Short mmCIF file of C-alpha atoms in Angstrom, two decimals:
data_model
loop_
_atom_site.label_atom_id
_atom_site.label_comp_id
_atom_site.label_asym_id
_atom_site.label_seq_id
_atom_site.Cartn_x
_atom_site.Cartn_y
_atom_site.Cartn_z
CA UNK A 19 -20.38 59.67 111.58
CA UNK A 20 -21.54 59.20 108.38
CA UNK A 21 -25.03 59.49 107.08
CA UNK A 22 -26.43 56.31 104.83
CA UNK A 23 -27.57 56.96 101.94
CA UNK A 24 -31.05 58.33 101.13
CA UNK A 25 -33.30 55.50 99.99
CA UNK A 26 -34.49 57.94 97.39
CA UNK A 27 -31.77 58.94 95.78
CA UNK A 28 -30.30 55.00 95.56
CA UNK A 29 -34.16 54.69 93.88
CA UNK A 30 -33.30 57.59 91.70
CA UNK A 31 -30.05 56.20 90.39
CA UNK A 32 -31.57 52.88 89.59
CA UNK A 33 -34.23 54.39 87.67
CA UNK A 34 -31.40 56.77 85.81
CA UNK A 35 -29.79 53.63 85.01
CA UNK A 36 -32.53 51.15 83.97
CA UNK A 37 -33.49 54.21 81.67
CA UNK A 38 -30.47 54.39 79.97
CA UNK A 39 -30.07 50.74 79.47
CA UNK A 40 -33.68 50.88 77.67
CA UNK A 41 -32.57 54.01 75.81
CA UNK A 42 -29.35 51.91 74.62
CA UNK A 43 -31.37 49.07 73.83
CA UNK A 44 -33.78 51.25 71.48
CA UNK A 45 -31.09 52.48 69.80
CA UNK A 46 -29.41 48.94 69.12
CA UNK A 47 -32.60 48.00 67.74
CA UNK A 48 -32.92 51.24 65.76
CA UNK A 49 -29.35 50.48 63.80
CA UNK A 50 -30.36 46.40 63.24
CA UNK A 51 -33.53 47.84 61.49
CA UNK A 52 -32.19 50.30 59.54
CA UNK A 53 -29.14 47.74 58.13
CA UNK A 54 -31.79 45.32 57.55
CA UNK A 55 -33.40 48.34 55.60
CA UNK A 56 -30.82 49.02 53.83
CA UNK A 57 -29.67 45.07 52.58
CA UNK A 58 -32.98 44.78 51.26
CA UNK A 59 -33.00 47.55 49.29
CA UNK A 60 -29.78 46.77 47.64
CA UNK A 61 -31.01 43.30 47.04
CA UNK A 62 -34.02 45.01 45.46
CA UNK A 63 -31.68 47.11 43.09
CA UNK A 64 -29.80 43.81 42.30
CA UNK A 65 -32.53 42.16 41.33
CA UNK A 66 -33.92 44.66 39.59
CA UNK A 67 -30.43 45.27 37.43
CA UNK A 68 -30.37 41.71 36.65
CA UNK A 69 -33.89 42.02 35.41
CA UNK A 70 -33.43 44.90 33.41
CA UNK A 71 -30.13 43.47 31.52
CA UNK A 72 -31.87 40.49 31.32
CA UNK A 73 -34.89 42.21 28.97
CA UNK A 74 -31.99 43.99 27.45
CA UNK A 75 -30.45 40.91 26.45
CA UNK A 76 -33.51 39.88 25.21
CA UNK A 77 -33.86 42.75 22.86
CA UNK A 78 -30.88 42.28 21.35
CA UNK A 79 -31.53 38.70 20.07
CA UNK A 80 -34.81 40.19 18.63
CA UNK A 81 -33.93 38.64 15.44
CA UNK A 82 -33.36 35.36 16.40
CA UNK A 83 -36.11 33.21 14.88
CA UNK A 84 -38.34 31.45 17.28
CA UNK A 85 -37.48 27.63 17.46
CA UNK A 86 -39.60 25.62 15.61
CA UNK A 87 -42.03 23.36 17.26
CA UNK A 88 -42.07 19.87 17.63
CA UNK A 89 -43.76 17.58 14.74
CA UNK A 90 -47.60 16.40 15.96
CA UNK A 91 -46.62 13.16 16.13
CA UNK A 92 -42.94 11.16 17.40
CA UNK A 93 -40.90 8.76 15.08
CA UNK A 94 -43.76 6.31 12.69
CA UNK A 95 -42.86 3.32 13.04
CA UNK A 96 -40.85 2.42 15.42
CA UNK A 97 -39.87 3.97 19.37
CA UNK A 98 -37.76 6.68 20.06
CA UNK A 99 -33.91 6.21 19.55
CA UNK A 100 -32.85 7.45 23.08
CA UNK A 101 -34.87 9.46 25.81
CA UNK A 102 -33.31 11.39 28.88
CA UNK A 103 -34.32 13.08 32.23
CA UNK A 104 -32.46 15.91 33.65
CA UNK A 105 -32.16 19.73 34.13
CA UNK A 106 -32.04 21.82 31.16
CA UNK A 107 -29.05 24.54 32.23
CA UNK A 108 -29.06 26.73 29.22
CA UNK A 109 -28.35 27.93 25.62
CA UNK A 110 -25.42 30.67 24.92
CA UNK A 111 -23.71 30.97 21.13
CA UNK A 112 -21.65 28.27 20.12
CA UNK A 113 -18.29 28.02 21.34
CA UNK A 114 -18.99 31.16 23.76
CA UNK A 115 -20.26 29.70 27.19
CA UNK A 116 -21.35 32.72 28.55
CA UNK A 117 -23.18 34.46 25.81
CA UNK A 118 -26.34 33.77 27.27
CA UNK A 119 -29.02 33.53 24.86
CA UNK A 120 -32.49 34.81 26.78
CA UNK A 121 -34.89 35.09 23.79
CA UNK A 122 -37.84 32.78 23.30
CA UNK A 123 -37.46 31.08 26.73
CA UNK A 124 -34.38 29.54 25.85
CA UNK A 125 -32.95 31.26 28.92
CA UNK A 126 -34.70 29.43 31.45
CA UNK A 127 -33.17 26.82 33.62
CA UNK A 128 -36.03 23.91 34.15
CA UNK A 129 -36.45 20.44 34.77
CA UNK A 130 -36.29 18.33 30.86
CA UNK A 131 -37.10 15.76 29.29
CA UNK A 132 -35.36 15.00 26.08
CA UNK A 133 -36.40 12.58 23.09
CA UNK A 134 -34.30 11.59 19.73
CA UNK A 135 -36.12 10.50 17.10
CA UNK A 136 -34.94 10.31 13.31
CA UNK A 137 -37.25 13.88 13.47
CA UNK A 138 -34.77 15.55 15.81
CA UNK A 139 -34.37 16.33 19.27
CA UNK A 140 -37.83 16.55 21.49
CA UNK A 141 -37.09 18.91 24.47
CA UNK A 142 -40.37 18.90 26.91
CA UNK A 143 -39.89 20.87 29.95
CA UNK A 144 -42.28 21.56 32.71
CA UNK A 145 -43.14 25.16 33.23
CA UNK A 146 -41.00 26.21 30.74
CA UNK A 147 -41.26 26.74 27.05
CA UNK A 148 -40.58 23.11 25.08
CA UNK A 149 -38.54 23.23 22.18
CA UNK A 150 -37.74 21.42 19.15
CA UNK A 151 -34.10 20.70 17.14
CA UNK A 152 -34.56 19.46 14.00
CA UNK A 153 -32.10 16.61 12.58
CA UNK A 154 -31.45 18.91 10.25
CA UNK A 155 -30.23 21.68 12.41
CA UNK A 156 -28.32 19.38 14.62
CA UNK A 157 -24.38 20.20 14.37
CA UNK A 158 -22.72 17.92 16.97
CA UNK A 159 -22.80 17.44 20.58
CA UNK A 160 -19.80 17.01 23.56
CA UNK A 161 -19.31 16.65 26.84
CA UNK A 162 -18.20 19.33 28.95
CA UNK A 163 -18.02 21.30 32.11
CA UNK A 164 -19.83 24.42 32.01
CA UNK A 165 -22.12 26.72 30.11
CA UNK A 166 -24.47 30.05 30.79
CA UNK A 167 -22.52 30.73 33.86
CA UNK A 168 -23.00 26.72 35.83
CA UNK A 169 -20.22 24.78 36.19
CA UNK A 170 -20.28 21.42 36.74
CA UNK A 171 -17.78 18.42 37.11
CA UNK A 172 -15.40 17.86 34.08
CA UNK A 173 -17.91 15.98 31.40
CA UNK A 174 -21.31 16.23 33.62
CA UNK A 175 -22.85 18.41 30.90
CA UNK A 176 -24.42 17.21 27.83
CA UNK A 177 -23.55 20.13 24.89
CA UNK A 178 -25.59 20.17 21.75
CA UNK A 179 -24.65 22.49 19.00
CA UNK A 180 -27.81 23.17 17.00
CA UNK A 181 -28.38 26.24 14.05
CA UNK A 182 -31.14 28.49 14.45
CA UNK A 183 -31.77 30.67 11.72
CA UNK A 184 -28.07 32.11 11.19
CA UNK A 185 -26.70 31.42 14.84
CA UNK A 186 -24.95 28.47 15.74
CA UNK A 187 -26.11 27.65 19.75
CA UNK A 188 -24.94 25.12 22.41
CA UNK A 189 -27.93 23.66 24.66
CA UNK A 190 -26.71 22.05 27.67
CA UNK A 191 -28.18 19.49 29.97
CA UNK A 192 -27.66 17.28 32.91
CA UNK A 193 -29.32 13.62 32.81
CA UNK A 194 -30.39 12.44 36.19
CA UNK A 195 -27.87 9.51 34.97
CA UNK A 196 -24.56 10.95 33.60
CA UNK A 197 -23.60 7.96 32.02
CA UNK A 198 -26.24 7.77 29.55
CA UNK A 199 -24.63 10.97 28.07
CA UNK A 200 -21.94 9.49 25.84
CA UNK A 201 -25.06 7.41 24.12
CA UNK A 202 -26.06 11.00 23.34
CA UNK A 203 -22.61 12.22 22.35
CA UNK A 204 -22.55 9.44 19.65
CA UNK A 205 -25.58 9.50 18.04
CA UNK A 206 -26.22 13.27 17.54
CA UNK A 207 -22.71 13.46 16.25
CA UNK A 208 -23.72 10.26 13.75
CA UNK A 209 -26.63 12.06 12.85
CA UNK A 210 -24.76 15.33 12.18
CA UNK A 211 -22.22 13.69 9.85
CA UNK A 212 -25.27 12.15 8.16
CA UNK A 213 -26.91 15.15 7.63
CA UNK A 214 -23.73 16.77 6.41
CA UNK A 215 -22.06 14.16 4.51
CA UNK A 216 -25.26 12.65 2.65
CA UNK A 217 -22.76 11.48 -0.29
CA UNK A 218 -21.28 8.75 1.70
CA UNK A 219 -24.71 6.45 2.24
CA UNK A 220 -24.97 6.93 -1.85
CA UNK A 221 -21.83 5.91 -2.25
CA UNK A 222 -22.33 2.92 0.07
CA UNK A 223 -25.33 1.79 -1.36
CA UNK A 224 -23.86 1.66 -4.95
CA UNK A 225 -20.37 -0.39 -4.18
#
């Protein structure tokens, strides 16, 4: 005849086992924590690599001259010839769209408001560093696709080619309304070829 089973040791084996599940458990928990450990400190060295070559990059472009600051006062008389809202996405060297230029804030992806006046271009954005193109400096604009590493559609991104000291840039920009950027397209590039080509009003006038 067999004996059943001692009520203690069926007690005992249940305890052995609700043990080891806990002890399991611990150790599941133990592994999450130390890969969440571990993904933020990579993150951590990411950011801090992107930082560093970021002040790097700034270093380099030591010697590009600050950008001059806007006039006092807007176009006298008369309003402003066009005015835009949108994102300012950022500056690189001309033709090279992902030479990044960092220096004097010109790295910084903000909200912007742009102005064109017979002065230049007005560029006021919030929490950023505004800056200032005169029509002097102006050297064209396009549409295109992508610059400082953001791609957009084909033609969503306003392009203007500017000089600053002895550095051609590209500034691009996004208007909340894309289709007010061939208005842009056509009057900075009219106001380059004036600025370039100052023979052919003379030559107008006298005929």
């Amino acid at each position: 005849m067999t004996s059943p089973s001692h009520p203690v040791a069926g007690l005992a084996g249940f305890a052995r086992l609700a043990a080891e599940q806990k002890s399991q458990d611990v150790t599941d928990w133990a592994a999450r924590i130390g890969w969440v450990v571990g993904l933020l400190l990579v993150i951590a060295l990411v950011y801090w690599l992107m930082r560093e070559g970021w002040k790097w990059r700034g270093t380099l472009q030591g010697d590009l001259p600050e950008p001059p600051r806007a006039p006092a006062a807007h176009r006298q008389p008369g309003d402003p010839e066009l005015s835009m809202s949108g994102r300012y996405h950022g500056s690189t060297t001309a033709g090279q769209w992902l030479d990044r230029i960092v220096a004097h804030g010109l790295g910084t992806r903000s909200r912007a408001e742009l102005t064109l006046t017979d002065q230049g271009v007005h560029v006021v954005r919030p929490g950023a560093r505004d800056f200032f193109i005169p029509a002097a400096q102006l050297r064209g604009a396009r549409l295109d696709k992508g610059i400082a590493g953001k791609v957009l559609a084909e033609g969503g991104l306003l392009v203007i080619t500017w000089q600053l000291g002895e550095k051609l840039i590209d500034s691009g920009f996004r208007s909340d309304h894309a289709a007010e950027h061939p208005a842009w397209v056509d009057a900075l590039s009219s106001a380059d070829n004036d600025q370039n080509h100052p023979s052919n009003q003379t030559e107008g006038a006298e005929r």
